[in-house]
Tab-separated table of C-alpha atoms and ligand atoms in Angstrom:
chain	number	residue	atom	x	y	z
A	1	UNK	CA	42.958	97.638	99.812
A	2	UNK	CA	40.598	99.504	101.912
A	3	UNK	CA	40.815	102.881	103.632
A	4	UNK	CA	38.093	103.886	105.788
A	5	UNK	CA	38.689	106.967	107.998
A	6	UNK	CA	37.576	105.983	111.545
A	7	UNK	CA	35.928	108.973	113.536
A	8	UNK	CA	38.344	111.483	115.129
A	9	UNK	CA	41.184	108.583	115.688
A	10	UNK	CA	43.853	106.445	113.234
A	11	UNK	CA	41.988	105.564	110.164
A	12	UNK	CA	41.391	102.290	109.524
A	13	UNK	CA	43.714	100.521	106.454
A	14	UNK	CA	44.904	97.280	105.595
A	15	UNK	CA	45.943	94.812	102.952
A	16	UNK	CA	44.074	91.986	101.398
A	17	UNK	CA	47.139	90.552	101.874
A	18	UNK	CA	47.183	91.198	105.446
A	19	UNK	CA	43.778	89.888	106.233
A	20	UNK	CA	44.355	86.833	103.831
A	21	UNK	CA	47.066	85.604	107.127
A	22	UNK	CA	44.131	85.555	109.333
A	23	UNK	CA	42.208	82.473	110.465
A	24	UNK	CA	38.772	84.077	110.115
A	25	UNK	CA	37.655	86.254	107.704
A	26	UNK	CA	37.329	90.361	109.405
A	27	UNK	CA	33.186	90.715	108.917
A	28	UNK	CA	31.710	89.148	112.200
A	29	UNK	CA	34.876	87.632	113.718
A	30	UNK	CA	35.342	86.671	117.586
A	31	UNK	CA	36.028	89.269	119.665
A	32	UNK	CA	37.126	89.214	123.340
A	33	UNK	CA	35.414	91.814	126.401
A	34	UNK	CA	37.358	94.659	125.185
A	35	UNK	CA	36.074	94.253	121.427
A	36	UNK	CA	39.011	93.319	119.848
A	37	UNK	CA	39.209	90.417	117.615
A	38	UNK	CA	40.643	87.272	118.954
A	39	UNK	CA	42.374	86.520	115.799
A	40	UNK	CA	46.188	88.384	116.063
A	41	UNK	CA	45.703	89.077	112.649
A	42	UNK	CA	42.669	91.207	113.134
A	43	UNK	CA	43.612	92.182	116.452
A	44	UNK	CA	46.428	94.653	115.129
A	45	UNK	CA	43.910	95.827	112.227
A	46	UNK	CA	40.624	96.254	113.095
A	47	UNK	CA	39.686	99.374	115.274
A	48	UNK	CA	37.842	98.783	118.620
A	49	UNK	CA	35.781	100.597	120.806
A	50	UNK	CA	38.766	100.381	123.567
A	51	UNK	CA	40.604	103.364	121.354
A	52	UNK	CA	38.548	105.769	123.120
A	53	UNK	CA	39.818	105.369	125.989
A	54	UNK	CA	42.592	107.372	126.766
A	55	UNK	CA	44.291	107.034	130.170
A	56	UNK	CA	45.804	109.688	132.244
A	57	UNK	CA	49.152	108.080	132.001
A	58	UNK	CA	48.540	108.368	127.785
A	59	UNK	CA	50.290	110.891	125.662
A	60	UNK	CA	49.963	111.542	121.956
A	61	UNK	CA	53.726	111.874	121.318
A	62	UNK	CA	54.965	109.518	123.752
A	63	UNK	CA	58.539	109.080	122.498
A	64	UNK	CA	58.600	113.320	122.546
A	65	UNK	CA	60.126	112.722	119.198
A	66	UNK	CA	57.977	116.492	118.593
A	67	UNK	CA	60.708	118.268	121.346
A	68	UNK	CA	63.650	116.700	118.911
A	69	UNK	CA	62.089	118.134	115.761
A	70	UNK	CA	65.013	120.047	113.987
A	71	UNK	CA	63.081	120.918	110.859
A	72	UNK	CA	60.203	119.290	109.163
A	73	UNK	CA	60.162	115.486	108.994
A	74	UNK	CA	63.724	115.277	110.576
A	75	UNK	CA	63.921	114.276	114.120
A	76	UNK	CA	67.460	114.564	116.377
A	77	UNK	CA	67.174	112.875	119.575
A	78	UNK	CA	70.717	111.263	119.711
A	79	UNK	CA	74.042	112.352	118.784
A	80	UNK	CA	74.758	110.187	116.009
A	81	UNK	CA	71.597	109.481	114.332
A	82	UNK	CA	68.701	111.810	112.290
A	83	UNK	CA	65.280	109.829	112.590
A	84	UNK	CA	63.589	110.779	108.887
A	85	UNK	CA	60.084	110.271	109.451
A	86	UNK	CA	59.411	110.690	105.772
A	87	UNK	CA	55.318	110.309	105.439
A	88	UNK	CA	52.535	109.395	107.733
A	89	UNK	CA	51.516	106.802	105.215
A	90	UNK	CA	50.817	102.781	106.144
A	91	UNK	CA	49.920	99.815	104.114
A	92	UNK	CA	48.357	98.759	107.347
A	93	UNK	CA	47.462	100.850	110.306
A	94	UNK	CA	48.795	99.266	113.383
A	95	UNK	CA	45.865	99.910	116.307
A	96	UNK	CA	48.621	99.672	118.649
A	97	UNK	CA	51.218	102.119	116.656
A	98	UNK	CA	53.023	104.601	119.230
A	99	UNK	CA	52.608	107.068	116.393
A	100	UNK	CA	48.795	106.838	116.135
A	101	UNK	CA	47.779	110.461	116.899
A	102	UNK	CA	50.963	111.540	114.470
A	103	UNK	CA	50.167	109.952	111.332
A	104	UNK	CA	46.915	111.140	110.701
A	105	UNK	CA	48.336	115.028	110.167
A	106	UNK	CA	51.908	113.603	108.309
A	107	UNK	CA	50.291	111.914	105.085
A	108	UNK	CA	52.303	112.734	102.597
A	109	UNK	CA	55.952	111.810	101.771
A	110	UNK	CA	58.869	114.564	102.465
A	111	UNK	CA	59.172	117.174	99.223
A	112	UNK	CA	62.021	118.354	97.379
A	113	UNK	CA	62.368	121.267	99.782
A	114	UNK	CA	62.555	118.960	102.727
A	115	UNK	CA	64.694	116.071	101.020
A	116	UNK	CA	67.278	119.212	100.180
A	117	UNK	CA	67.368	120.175	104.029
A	118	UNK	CA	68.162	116.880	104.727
A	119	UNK	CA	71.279	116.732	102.578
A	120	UNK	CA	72.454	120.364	103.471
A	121	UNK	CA	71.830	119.450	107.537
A	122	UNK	CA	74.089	116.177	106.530
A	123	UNK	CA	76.856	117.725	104.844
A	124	UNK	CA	77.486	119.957	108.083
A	125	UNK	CA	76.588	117.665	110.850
A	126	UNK	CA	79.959	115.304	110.481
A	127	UNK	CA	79.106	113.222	113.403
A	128	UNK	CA	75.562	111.585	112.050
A	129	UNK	CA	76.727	107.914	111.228
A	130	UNK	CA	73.244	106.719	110.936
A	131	UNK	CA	69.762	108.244	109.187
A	132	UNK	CA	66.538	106.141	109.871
A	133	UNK	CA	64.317	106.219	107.644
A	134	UNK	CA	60.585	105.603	109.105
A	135	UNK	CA	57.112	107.079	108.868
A	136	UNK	CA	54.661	105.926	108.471
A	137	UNK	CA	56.426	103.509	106.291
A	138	UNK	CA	58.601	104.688	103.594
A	139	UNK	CA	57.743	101.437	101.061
A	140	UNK	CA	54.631	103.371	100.765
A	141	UNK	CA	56.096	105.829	98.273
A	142	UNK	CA	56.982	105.373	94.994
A	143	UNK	CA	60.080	104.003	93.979
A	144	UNK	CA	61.254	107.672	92.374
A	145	UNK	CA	60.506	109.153	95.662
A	146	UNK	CA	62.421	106.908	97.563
A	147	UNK	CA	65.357	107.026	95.361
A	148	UNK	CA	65.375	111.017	95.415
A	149	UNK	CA	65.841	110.988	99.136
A	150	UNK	CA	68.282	107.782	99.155
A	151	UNK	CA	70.491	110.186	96.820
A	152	UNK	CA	70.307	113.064	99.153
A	153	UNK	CA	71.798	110.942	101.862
A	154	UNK	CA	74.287	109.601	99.128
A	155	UNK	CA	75.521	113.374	98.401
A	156	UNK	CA	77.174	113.722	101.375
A	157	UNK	CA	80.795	112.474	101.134
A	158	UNK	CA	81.376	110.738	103.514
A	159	UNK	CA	79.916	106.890	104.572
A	160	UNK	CA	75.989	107.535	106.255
A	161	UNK	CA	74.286	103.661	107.000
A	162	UNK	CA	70.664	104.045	106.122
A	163	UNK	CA	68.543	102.339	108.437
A	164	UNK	CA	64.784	101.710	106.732
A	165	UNK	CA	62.336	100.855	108.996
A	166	UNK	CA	59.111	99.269	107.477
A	167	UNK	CA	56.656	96.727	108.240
A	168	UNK	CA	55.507	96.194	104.314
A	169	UNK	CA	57.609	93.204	103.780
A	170	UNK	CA	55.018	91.567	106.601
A	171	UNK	CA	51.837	93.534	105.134
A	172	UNK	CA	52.430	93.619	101.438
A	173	UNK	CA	55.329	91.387	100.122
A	174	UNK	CA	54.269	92.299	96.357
A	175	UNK	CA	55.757	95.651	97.106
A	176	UNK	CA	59.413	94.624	97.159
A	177	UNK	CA	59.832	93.704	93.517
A	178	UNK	CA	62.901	93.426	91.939
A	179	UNK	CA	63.482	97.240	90.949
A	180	UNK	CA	62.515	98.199	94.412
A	181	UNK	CA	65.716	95.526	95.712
A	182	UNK	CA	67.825	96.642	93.137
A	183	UNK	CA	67.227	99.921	94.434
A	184	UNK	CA	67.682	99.162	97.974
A	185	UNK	CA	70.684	97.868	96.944
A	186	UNK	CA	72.819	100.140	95.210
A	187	UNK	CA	72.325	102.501	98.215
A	188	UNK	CA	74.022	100.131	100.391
A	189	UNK	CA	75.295	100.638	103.209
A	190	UNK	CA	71.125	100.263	104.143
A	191	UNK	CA	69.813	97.639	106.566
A	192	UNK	CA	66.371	97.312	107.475
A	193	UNK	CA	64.367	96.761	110.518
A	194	UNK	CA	61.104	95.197	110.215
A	195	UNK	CA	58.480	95.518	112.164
A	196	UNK	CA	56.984	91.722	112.795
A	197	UNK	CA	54.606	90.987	116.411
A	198	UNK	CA	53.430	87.220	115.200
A	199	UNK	CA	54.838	84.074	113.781
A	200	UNK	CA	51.594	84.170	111.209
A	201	UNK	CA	53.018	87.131	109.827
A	202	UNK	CA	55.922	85.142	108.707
A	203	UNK	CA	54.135	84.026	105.236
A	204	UNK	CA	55.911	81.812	102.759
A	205	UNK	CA	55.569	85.327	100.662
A	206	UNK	CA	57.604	87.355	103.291
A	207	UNK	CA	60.006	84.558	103.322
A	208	UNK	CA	60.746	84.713	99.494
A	209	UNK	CA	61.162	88.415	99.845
A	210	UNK	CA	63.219	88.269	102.700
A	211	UNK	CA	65.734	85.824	100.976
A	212	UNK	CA	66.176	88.335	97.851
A	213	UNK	CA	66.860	91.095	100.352
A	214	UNK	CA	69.908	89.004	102.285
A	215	UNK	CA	70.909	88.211	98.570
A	216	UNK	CA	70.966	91.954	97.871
A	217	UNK	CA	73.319	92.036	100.658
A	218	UNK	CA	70.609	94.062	102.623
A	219	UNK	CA	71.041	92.547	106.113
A	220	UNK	CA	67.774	92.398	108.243
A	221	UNK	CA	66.918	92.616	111.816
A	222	UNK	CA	63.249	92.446	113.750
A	223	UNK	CA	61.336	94.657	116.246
A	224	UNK	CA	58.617	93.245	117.999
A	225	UNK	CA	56.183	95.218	119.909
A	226	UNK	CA	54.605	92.685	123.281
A	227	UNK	CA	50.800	93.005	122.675
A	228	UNK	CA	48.289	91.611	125.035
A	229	UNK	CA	46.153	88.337	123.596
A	230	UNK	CA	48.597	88.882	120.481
A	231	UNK	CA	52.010	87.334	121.374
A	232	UNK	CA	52.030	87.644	125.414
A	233	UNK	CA	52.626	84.046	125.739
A	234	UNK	CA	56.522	82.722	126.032
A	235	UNK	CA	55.735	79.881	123.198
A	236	UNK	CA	54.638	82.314	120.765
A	237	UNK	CA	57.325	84.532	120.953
A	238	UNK	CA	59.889	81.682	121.389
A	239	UNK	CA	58.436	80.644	117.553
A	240	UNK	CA	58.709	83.571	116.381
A	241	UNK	CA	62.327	84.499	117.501
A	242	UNK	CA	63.552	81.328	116.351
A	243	UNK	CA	62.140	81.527	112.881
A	244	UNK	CA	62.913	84.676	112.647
A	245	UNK	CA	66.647	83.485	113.145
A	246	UNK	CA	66.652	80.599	111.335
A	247	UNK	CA	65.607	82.602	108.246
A	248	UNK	CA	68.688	85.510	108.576
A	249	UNK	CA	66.499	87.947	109.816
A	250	UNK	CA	68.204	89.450	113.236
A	251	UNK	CA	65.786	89.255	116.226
A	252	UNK	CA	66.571	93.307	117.423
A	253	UNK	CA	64.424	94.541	120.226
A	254	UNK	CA	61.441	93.149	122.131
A	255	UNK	CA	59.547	96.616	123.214
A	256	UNK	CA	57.112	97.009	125.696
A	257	UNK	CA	54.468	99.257	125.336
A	258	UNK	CA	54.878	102.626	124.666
A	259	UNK	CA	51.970	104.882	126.343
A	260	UNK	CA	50.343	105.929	122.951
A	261	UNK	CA	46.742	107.184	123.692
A	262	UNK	CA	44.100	104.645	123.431
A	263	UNK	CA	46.284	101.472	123.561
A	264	UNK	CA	45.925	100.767	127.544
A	265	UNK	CA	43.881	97.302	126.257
A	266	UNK	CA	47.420	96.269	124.287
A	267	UNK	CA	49.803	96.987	126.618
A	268	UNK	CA	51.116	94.252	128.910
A	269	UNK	CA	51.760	94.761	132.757
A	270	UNK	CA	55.182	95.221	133.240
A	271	UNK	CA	55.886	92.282	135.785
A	272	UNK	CA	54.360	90.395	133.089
A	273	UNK	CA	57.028	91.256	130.380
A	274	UNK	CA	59.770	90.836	132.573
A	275	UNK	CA	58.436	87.376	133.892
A	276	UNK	CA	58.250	86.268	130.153
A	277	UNK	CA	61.509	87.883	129.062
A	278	UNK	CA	62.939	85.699	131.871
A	279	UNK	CA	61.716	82.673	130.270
A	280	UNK	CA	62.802	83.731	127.125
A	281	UNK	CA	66.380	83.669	127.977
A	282	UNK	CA	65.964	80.129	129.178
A	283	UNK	CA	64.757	79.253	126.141
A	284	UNK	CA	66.431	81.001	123.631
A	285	UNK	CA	70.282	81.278	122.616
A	286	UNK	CA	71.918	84.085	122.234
A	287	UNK	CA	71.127	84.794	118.523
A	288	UNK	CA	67.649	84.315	118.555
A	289	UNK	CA	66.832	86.254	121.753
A	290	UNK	CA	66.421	89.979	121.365
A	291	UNK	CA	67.305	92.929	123.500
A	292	UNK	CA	63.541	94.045	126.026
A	293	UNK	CA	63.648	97.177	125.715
A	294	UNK	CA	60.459	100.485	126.460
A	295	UNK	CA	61.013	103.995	125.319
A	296	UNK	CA	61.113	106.520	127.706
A	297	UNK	CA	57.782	108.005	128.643
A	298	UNK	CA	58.347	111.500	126.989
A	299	UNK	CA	61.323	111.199	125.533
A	300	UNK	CA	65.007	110.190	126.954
A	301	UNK	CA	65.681	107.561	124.716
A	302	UNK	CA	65.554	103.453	125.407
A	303	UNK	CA	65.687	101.728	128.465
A	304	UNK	CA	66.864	98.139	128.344
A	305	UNK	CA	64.831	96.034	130.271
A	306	UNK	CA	65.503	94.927	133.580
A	307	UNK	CA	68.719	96.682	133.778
A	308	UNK	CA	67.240	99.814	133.351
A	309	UNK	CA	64.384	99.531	136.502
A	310	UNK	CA	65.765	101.597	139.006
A	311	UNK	CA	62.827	100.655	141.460
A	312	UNK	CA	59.429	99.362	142.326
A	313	UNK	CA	56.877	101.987	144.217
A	314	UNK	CA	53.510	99.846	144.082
A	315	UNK	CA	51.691	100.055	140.796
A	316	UNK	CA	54.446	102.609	139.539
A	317	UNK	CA	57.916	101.521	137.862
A	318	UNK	CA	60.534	104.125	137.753
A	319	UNK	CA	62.825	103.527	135.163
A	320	UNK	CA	66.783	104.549	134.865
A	321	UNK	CA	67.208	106.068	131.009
A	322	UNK	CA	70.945	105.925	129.562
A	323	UNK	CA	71.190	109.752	130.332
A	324	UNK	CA	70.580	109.015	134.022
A	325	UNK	CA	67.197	110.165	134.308
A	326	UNK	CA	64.587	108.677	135.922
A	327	UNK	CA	60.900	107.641	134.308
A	328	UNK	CA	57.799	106.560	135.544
A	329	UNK	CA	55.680	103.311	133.950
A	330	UNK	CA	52.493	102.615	134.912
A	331	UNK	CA	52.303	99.254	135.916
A	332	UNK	CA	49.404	99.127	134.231
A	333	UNK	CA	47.256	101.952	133.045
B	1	SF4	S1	53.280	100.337	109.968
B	1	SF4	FE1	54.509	101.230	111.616
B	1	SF4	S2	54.139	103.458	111.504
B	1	SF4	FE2	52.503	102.408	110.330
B	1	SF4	S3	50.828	102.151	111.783
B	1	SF4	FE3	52.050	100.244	111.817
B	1	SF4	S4	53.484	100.593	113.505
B	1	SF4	FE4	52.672	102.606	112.964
């Protein structure tokens, strides 16, 4: 593994594992005008010189998860859910993560203190159905860790689905061994969302794993984040979707970019999305093809995608959110 702390931004970490699913090897690969490898492998890995740029339109929280904070590492944005964002550690660090200029301050995983609040703010708050569990990524921690915090959820009488969000599965498929499934699934009711932008990501590795998890009765569904030069092409994602199908795993949501600072050279315009989200539902039946979807700039939750355009000013979207308020998106920027 390597860990190199970039200056001032996300460090820089990934897998062997990760890099072993690229065509070219990371030291002098192709790069295209922006300095990002060509590879979509290295692309979501290796740090460029196009992270410095930070548009006016950029924000460091751009979810506003921070406004929803109700203590630390618990997040409470909607009415029946806590987001747990339970360390700022990554097996891989995603250049394009909408966390980017989070993680670096939330490295280590939630203490007993915090794991306690959790379970106290549970047992009183009757309407939470749902606890996601994200980061970071959770499958960083030990398996103790994990279990400790699992447990707290499980003291609380009454049935909470855990949702675990992780992208490890894709980045380091040696981590889910069979304690760690067996683990996974005694605290069922617990899906998981993985995070997955490329049908290379899909190893025969991640397959195995995947299988074991539906055989845990674990059931699985996919985000997918659009990425310029990565997966903005309809056959791509059409590959992916349909694999992802074929093999159990629930194609989820299909986001568009959030406006994380210094990821302008990821995102992809707008008309662009929607023009490939309408080929996409040409092409692909109703259980492969997952919901478009972008965040709210600054928080009011998701916006389906096109329902949720309210209208077109120029280069400037404004978006409808569920609550009724209205958003602006660059169209690009
Ligand atoms: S694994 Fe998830 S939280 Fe970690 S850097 Fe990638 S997108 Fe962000």
């Amino acid at each position: 593994m390597h860990d190199v702390i970039a200056q001032g931004g996300l460090p820089f970490r990934a897998t062997r594992f990760w890099f072993s699913l690229a065509n070219e090897p990371p030291e002098n690969c192709k790069k295209n005008e922006n300095g990002v490898p060509v590879d979509p492998i290295l692309a979501q890995a290796i740090p460029s010189p196009s992270e410095a740029l930070v548009t006016s339109w950029e924000l460091r929280d751009p979810l506003g998860e921070s406004s929803h904070t109700i203590f630390e590492h618990a997040v409470r944005q909607y009415h029946s859910r806590v987001l747990v964002r339970a360390t700022g550690q990554c097996f891989l660090f995603c250049r394009h993560c909408f966390r980017r200029s989070l993680l670096p301050s939330e490295r280590s995983f939630m203490d007993s203190k915090a794991i306690k609040a959790l379970a106290a703010y549970l047992a009183v708050h009757q309407e939470v159905r749902e606890v996601l569990i994200s980061g970071g990524d959770p499958l960083t921690a030990p398996d103790a860790s994990l279990a400790s915090l699992f447990e707290a959820v499980r003291s609380v009488p009454r049935p909470i689905l855990i949702r675990l969000c992780t992208r490890t599965p894709v980045v380091l498929p040696q981590r889910l061994t069979s304690d760690l499934i067996a683990l996974l699934s005694k605290m069922r009711p617990l899906q998981m969302v993985l995070h997955i932008n490329h049908p290379k990501e899909l190893s025969q590795e991640f397959m195995e794993k995947a299988e074991l998890l539906l055989r845990a009765g674990i059931p699985l569904h996919s985000q997918t984040v659009l990425l310029r030069g990565i997966n903005d092409a309809a056959s791509v994602l059409i590959e992916l979707f349909s694999a992802l199908n074929r093999a159990g795993i629930h194609p989820y949501y299909l986001f568009q970019g959030d406006l994380a600072a210094g990821t302008a050279h990821f995102r992809v315009p707008l008309s662009k999305g929607l023009a490939l989200y309408e080929n996409l539902r040409k092409e692909l039946s109703g259980l492969e093809l997952p919901r478009y979807a972008v965040d709210a700039p600054g928080g009011g939750g998701k916006i389906y995608l096109p329902e949720g355009i309210a209208e077109r000013r120029a280069d400037l979207w404004i978006l409808r959110a569920p609550d009724g308020s209205l958003h602006e998106y660059p169209e690009e920027g």
